[in-house]
Tab-separated table of C-alpha atoms in Angstrom:
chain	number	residue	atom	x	y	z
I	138	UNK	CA	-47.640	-25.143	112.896
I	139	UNK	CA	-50.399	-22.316	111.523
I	140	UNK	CA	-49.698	-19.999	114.042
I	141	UNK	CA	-46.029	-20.645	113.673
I	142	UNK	CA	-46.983	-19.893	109.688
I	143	UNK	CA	-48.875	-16.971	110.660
I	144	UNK	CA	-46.086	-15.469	112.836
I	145	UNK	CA	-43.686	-15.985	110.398
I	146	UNK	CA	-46.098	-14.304	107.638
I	147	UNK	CA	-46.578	-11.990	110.839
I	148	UNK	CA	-43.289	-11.346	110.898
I	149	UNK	CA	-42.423	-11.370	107.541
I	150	UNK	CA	-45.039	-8.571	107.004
I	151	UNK	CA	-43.761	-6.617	109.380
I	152	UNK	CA	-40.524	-6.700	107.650
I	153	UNK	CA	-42.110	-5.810	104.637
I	154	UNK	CA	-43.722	-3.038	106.150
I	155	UNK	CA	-40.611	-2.098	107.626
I	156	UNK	CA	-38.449	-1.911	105.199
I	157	UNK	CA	-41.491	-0.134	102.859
I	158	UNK	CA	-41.441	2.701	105.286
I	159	UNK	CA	-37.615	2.701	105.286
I	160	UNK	CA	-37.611	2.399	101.246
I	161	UNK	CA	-40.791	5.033	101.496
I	162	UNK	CA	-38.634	7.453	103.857
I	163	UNK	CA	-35.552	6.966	101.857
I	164	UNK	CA	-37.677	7.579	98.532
I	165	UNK	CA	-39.564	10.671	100.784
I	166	UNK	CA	-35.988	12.168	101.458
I	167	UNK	CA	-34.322	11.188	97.905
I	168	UNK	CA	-37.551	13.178	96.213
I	169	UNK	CA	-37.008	16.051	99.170
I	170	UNK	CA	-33.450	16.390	98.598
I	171	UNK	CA	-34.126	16.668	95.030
I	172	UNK	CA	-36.624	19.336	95.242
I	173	UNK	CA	-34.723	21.277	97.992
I	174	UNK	CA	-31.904	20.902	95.359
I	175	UNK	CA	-33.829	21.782	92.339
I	176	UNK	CA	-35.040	24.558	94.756
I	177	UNK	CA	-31.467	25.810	95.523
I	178	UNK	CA	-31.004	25.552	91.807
I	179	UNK	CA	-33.449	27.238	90.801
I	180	UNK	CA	-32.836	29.943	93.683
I	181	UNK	CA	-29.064	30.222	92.227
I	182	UNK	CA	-30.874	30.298	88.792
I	183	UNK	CA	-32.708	33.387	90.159
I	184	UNK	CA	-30.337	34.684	91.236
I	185	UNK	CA	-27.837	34.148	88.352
I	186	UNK	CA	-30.503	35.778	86.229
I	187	UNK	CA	-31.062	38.457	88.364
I	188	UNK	CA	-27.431	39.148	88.689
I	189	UNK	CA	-27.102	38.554	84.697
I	190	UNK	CA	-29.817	41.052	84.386
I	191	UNK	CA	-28.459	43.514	86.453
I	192	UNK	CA	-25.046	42.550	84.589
I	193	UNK	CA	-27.346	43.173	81.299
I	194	UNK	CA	-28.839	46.269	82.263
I	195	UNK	CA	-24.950	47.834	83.026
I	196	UNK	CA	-23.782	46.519	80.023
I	197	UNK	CA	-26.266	47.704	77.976
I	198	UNK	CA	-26.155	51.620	79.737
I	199	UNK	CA	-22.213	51.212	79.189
I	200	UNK	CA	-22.733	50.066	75.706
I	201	UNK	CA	-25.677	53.173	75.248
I	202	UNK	CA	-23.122	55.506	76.617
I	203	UNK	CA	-20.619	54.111	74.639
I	204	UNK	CA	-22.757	54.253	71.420
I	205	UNK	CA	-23.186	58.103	72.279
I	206	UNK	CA	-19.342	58.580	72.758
I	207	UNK	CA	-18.935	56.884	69.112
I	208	UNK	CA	-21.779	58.413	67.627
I	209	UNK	CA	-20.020	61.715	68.878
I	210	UNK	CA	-16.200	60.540	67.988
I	211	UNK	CA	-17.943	59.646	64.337
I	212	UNK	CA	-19.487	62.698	64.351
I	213	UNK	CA	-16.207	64.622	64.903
I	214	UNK	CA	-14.792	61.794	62.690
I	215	UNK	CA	-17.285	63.096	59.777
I	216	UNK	CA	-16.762	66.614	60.503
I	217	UNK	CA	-12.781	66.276	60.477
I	218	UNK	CA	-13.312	64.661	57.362
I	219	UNK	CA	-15.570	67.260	55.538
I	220	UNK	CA	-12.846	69.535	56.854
I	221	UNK	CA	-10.020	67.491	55.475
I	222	UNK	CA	-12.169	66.867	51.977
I	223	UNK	CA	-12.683	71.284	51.631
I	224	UNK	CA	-9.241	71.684	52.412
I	225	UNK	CA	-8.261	69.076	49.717
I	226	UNK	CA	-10.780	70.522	47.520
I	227	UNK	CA	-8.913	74.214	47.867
I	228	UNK	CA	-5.754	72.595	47.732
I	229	UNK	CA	-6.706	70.508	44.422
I	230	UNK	CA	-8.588	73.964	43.042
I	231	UNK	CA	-5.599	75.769	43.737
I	232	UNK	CA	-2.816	73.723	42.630
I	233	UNK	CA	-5.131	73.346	39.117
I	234	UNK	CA	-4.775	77.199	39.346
I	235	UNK	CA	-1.036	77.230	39.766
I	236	UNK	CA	-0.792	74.534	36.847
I	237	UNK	CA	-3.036	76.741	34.586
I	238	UNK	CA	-1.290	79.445	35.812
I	239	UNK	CA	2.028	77.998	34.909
I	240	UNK	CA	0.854	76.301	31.252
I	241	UNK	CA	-0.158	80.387	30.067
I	242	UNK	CA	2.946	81.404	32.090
I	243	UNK	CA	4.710	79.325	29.425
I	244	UNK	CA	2.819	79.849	26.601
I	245	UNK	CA	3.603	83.613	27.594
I	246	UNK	CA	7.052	83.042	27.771
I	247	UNK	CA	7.144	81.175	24.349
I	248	UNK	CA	5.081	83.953	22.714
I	249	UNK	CA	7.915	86.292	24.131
I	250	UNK	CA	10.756	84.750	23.384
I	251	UNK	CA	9.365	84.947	19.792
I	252	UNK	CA	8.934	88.333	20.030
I	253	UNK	CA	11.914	88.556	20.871
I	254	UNK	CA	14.198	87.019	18.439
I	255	UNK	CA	11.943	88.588	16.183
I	256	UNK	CA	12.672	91.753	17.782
I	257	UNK	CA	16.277	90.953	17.558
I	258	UNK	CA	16.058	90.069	14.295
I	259	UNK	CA	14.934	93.203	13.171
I	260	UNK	CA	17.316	94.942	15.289
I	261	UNK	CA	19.866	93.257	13.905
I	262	UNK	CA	18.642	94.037	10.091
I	263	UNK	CA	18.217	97.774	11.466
I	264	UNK	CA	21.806	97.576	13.143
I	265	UNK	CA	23.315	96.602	9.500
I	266	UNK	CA	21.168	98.979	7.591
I	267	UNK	CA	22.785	101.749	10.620
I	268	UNK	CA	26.204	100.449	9.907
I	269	UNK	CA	25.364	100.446	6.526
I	270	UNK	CA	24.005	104.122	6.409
I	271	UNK	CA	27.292	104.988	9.142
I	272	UNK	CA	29.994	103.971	6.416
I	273	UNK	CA	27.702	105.678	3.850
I	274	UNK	CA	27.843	108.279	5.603
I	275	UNK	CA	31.296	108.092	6.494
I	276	UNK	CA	32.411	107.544	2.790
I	277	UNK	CA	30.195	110.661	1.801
I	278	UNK	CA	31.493	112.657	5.094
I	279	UNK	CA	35.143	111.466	3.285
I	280	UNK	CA	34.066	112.895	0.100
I	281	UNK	CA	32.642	116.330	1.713
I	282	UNK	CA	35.772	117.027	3.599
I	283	UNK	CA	37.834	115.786	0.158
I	284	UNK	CA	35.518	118.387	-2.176
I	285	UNK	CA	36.121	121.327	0.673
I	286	UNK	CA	39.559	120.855	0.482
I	287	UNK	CA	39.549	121.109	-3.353
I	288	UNK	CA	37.148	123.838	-2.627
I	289	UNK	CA	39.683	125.439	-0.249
I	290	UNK	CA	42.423	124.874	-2.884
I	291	UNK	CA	40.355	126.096	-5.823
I	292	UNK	CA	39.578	129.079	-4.197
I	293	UNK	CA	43.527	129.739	-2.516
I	294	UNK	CA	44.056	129.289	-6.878
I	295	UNK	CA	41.333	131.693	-7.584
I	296	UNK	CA	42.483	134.129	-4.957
I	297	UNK	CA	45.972	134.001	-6.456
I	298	UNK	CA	44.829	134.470	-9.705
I	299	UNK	CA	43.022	137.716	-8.644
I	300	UNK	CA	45.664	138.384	-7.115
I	301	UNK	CA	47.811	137.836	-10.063
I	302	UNK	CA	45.395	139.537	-12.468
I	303	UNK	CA	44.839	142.484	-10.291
I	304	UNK	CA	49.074	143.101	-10.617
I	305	UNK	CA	48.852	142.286	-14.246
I	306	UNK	CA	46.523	145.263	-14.509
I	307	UNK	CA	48.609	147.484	-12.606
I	308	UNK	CA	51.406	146.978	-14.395
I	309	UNK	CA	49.342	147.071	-17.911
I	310	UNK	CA	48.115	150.271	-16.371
I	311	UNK	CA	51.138	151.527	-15.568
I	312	UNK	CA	52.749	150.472	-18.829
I	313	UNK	CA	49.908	152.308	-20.489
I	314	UNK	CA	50.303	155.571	-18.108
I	315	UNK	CA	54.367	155.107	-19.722
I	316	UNK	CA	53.084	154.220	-23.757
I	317	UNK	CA	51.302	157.332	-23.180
I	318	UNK	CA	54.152	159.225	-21.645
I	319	UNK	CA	56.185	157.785	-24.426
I	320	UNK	CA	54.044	158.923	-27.057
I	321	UNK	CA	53.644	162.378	-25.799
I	322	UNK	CA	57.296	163.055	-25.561
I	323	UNK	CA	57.783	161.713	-29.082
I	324	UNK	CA	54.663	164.233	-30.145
I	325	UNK	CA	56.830	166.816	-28.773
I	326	UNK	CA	60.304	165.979	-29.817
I	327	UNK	CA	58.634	165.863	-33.341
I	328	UNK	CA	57.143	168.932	-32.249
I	329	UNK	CA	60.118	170.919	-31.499
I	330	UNK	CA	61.916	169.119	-34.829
């Protein structure tokens, strides 16, 4: 009955040891298969980085190169816009000019417009006082040609008076030249008496 004990405890410990190596192996190859994976994953890892590094690296030249292109574009960017901000400047400058222009231009024209109704104005008095002096003139032009008529008539009168005068002489003349005539012939009919 002990042996049959100690073959069964024999036996039992072989069974033991048995399935120990089987758990160990299976244990052995769970742990193996978990560092070959964790191996693998950390070779993918590696890899991954490497590849995310390389992916880094290009991204960060593309986004250097791209920062140059901007930093370019803005500097165009800024230079288009000093451009834009002189020309606005000379545009502002000039249209102020123009305005300023345009407020004297006004004031100008006000100032002459002044001048000129007073201009007119005193053309106008100086047009009256021109008709006034024309019909005074006129009038007195009237009165000239009225006293050289009289003139004319006084001295037709004057000439026929002369004229009348000058007969009334000849014929006192002659009517002396005939008193004395007269009184002759009586002196000598008285003579001869």
């Amino acid at each position: 009955q002990l042996e049959a004990t100690t073959r069964e405890l024999e036996t039992q410990l072989n069974d033991f040891s048995v399935s120990a190596r089987i758990n160990e192996q299976q244990q052995w190859t769970e742990e193996n298969y978990q560092l070959r994976l964790k191996l693998k994953t950390a070779e993918v890892s590696a890899e991954q980085e490497r590849h995310l590094r390389a992916k880094i690296s290009e991204d960060c030249a593309a986004l250097v190169e791209e920062n140059a292109q901007l930093a370019t574009q803005v500097s165009e960017l800024q230079k288009a816009l000093e451009h834009e901000r002189v020309i606005r400047e000379d545009r502002q400058a000039k249209r102020q000019a123009a305005e300023e222009e345009l407020v004297a231009l006004r004031h100008s024209e006000r100032r002459l417009a002044r001048e000129h109704e007073q201009v007119s104005s005193e053309a106008r008095a100086q047009q009256q006082r021109a008709d006034g002096l024309a019909a005074d003139l006129a009038s007195r032009e009237q009165a000239l040609q009225r006293i050289q008529q009289e003139l004319t008539e006084t001295q037709q009168q004057l000439l026929t008076t002369q004229t009348l005068l000058s007969e009334s002489q000849s014929e006192s003349l002659a009517l002396q030249r005939d008193k004395r005539t007269a009184s002759e012939r009586l002196a000598e009919l008285q003579a001869r008496e």
